[in-house]
PDB file of C-alpha atoms in Angstrom:
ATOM      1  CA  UNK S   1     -19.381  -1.632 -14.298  1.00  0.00           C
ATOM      2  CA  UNK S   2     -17.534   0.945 -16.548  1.00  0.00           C
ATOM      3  CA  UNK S   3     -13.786  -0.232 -17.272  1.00  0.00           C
ATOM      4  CA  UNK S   4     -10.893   1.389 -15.588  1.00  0.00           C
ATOM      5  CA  UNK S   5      -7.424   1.507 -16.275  1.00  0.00           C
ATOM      6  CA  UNK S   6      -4.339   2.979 -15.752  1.00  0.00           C
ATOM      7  CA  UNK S   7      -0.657   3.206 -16.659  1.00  0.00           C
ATOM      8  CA  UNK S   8       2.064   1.171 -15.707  1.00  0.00           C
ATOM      9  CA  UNK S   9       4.489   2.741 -14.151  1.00  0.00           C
ATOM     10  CA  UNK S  10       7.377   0.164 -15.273  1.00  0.00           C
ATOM     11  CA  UNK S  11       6.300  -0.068 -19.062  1.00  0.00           C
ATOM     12  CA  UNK S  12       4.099   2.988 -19.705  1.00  0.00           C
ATOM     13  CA  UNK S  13       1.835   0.770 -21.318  1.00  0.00           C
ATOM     14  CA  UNK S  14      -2.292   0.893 -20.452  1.00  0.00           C
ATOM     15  CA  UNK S  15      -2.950  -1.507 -17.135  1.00  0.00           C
ATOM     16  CA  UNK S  16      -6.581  -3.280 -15.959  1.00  0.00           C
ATOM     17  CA  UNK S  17      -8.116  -1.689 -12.928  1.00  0.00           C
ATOM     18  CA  UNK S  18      -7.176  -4.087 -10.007  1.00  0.00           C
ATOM     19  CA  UNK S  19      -3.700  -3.946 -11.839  1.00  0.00           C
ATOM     20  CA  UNK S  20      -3.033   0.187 -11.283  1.00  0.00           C
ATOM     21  CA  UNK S  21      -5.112  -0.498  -7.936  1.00  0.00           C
ATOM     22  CA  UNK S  22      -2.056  -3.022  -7.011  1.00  0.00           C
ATOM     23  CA  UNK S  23       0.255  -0.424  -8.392  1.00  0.00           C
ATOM     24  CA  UNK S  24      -0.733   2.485  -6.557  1.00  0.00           C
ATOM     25  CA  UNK S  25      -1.358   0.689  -3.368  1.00  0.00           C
ATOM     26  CA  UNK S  26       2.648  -0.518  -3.253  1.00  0.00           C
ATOM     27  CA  UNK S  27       3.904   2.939  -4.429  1.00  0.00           C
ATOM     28  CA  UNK S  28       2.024   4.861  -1.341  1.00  0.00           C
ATOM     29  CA  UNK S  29       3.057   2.500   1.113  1.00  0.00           C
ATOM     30  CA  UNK S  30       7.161   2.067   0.278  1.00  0.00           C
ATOM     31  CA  UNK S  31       7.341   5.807  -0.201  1.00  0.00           C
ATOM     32  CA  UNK S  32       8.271   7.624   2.465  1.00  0.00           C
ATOM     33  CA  UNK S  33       6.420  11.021   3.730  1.00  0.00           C
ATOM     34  CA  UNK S  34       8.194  13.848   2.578  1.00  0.00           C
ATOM     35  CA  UNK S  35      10.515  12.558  -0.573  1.00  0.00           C
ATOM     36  CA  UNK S  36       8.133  13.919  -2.955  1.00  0.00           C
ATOM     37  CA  UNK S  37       9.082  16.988  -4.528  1.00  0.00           C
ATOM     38  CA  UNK S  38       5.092  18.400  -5.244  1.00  0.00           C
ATOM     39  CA  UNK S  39       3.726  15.973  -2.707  1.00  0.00           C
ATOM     40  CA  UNK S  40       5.238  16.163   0.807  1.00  0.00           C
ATOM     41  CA  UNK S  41       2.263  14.891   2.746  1.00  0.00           C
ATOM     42  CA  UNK S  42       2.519  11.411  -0.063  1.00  0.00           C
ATOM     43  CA  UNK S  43       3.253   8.167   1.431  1.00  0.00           C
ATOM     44  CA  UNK S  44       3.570   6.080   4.489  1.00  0.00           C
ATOM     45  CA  UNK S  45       5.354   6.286   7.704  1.00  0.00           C
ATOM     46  CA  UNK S  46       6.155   2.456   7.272  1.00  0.00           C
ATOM     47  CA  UNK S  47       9.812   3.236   5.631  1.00  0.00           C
ATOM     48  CA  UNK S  48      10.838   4.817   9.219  1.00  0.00           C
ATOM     49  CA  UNK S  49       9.304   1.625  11.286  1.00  0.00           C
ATOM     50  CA  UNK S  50      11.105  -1.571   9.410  1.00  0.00           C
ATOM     51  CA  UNK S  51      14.267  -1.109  10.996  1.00  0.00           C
ATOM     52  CA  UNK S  52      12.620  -1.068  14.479  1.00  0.00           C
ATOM     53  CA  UNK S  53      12.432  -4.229  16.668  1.00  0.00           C
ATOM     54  CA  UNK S  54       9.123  -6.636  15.652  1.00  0.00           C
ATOM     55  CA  UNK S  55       7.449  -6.522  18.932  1.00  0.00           C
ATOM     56  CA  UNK S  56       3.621  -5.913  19.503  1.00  0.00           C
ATOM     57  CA  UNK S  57       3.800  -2.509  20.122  1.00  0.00           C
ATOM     58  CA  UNK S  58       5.572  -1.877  16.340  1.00  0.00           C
ATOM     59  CA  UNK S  59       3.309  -4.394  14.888  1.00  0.00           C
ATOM     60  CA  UNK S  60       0.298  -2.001  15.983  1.00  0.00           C
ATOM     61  CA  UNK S  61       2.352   0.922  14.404  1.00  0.00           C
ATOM     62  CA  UNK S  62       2.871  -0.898  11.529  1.00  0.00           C
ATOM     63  CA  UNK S  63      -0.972  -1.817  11.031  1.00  0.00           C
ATOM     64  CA  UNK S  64      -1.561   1.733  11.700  1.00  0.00           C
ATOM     65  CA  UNK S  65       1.152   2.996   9.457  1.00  0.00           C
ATOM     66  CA  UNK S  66      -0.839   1.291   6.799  1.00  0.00           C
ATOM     67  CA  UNK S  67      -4.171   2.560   7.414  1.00  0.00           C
ATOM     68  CA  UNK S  68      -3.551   5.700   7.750  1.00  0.00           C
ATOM     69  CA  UNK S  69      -1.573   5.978   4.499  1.00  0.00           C
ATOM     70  CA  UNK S  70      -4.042   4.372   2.203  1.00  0.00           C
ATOM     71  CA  UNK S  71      -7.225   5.962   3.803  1.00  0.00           C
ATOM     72  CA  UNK S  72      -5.365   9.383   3.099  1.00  0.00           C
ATOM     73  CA  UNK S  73      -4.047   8.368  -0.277  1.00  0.00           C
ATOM     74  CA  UNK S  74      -6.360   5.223  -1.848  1.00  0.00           C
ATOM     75  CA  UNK S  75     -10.244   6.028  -2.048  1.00  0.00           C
ATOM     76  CA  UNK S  76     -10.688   3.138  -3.986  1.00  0.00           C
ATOM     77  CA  UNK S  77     -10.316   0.892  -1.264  1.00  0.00           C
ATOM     78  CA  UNK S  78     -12.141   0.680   2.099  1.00  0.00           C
ATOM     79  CA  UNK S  79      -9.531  -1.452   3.886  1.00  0.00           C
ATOM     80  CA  UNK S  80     -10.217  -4.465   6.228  1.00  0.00           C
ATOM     81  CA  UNK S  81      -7.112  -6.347   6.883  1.00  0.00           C
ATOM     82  CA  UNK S  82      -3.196  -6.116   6.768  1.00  0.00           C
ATOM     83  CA  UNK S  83      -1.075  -8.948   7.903  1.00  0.00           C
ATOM     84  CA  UNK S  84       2.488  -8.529   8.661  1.00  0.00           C
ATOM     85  CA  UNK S  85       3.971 -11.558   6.404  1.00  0.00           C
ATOM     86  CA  UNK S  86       7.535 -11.372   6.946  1.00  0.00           C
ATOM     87  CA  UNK S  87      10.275  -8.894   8.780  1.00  0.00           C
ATOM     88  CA  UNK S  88      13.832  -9.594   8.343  1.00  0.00           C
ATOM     89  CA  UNK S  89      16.167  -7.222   9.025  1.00  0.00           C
ATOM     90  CA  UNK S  90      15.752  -4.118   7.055  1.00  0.00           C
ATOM     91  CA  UNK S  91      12.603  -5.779   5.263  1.00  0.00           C
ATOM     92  CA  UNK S  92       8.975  -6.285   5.996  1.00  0.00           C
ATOM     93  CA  UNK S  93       6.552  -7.971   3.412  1.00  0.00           C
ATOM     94  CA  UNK S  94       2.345  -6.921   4.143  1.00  0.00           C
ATOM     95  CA  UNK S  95      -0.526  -8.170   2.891  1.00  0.00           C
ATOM     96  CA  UNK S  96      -3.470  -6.312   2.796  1.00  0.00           C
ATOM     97  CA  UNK S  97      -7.327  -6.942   2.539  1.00  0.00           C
ATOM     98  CA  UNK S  98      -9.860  -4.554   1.409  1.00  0.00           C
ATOM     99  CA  UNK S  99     -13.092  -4.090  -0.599  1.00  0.00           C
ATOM    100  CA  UNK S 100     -12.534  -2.295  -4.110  1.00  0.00           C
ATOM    101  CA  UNK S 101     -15.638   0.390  -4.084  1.00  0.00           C
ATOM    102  CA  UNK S 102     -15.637   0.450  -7.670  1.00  0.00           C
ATOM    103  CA  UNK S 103     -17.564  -3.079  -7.535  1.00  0.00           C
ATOM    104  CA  UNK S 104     -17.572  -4.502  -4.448  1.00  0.00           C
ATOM    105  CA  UNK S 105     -15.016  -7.080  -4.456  1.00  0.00           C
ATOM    106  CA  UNK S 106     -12.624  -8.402  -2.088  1.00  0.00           C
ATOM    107  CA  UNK S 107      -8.913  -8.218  -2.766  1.00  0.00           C
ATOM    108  CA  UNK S 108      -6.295  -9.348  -1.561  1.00  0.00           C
ATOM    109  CA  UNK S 109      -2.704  -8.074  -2.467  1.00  0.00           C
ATOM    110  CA  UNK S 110       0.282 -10.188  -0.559  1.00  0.00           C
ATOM    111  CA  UNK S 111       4.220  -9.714  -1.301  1.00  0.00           C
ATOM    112  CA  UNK S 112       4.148  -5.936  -0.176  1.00  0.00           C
ATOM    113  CA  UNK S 113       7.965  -5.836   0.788  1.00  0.00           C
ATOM    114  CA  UNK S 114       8.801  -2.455   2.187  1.00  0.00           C
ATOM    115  CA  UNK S 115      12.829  -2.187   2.432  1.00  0.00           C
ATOM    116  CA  UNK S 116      14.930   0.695   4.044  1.00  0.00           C
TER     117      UNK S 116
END
């Protein structure tokens, strides 16, 4: 397996692969569509759904939200799970599941907190 790395968007310094993966994965899914100056198709619709009621029908959305948002945004992953962890009122908190491509392994990132 050849090493990847990125930076760190907080310290500038050089970050391990599952690190930046981790990274990346929590900046496409808090930003909302549209907010990026060069990028107005980057992000997730899941900014617009946390202040909605937590019934089935926005727990699907919310899943979907997800999906959508790193299948358009994070080739490195093939996703398999999210779990809604938490919702409180203006907050949710995912967890997501997925197979890193680069090597096959299963990850698991929790704490996800999405806030409007």
């Amino acid at each position: 397996m050849t090493d990847h790395f990125g930076m760190s968007r907080d310290t500038g310094k050089t970050t391990e692969c599952l690190e930046h993966l981790k990274q990346s994965i929590i900046d496409i899914l808090t930003t909302p569509i549209g907010s990026r100056v060069a990028r107005h198709d980057y992000g997730s619709r899941l900014p617009e759904l946390i202040d909605a009621p937590i019934n089935r029908e926005n727990i699907v959305d919310i899943y979907a939200a997800t999906a959508e948002a790193l299948a358009k945004h994070e080739d490195r992953i093939e996703l398999s799970g999210v779990d809604l962890q938490s919702s409180a009122l203006g907050k949710i908190t995912l967890s997501i599941t997925a197979k890193y491509k680069l090597d096959g392994q299963v990850v698991r990132i929790d704490g996800i907190e999405i806030t409007s």
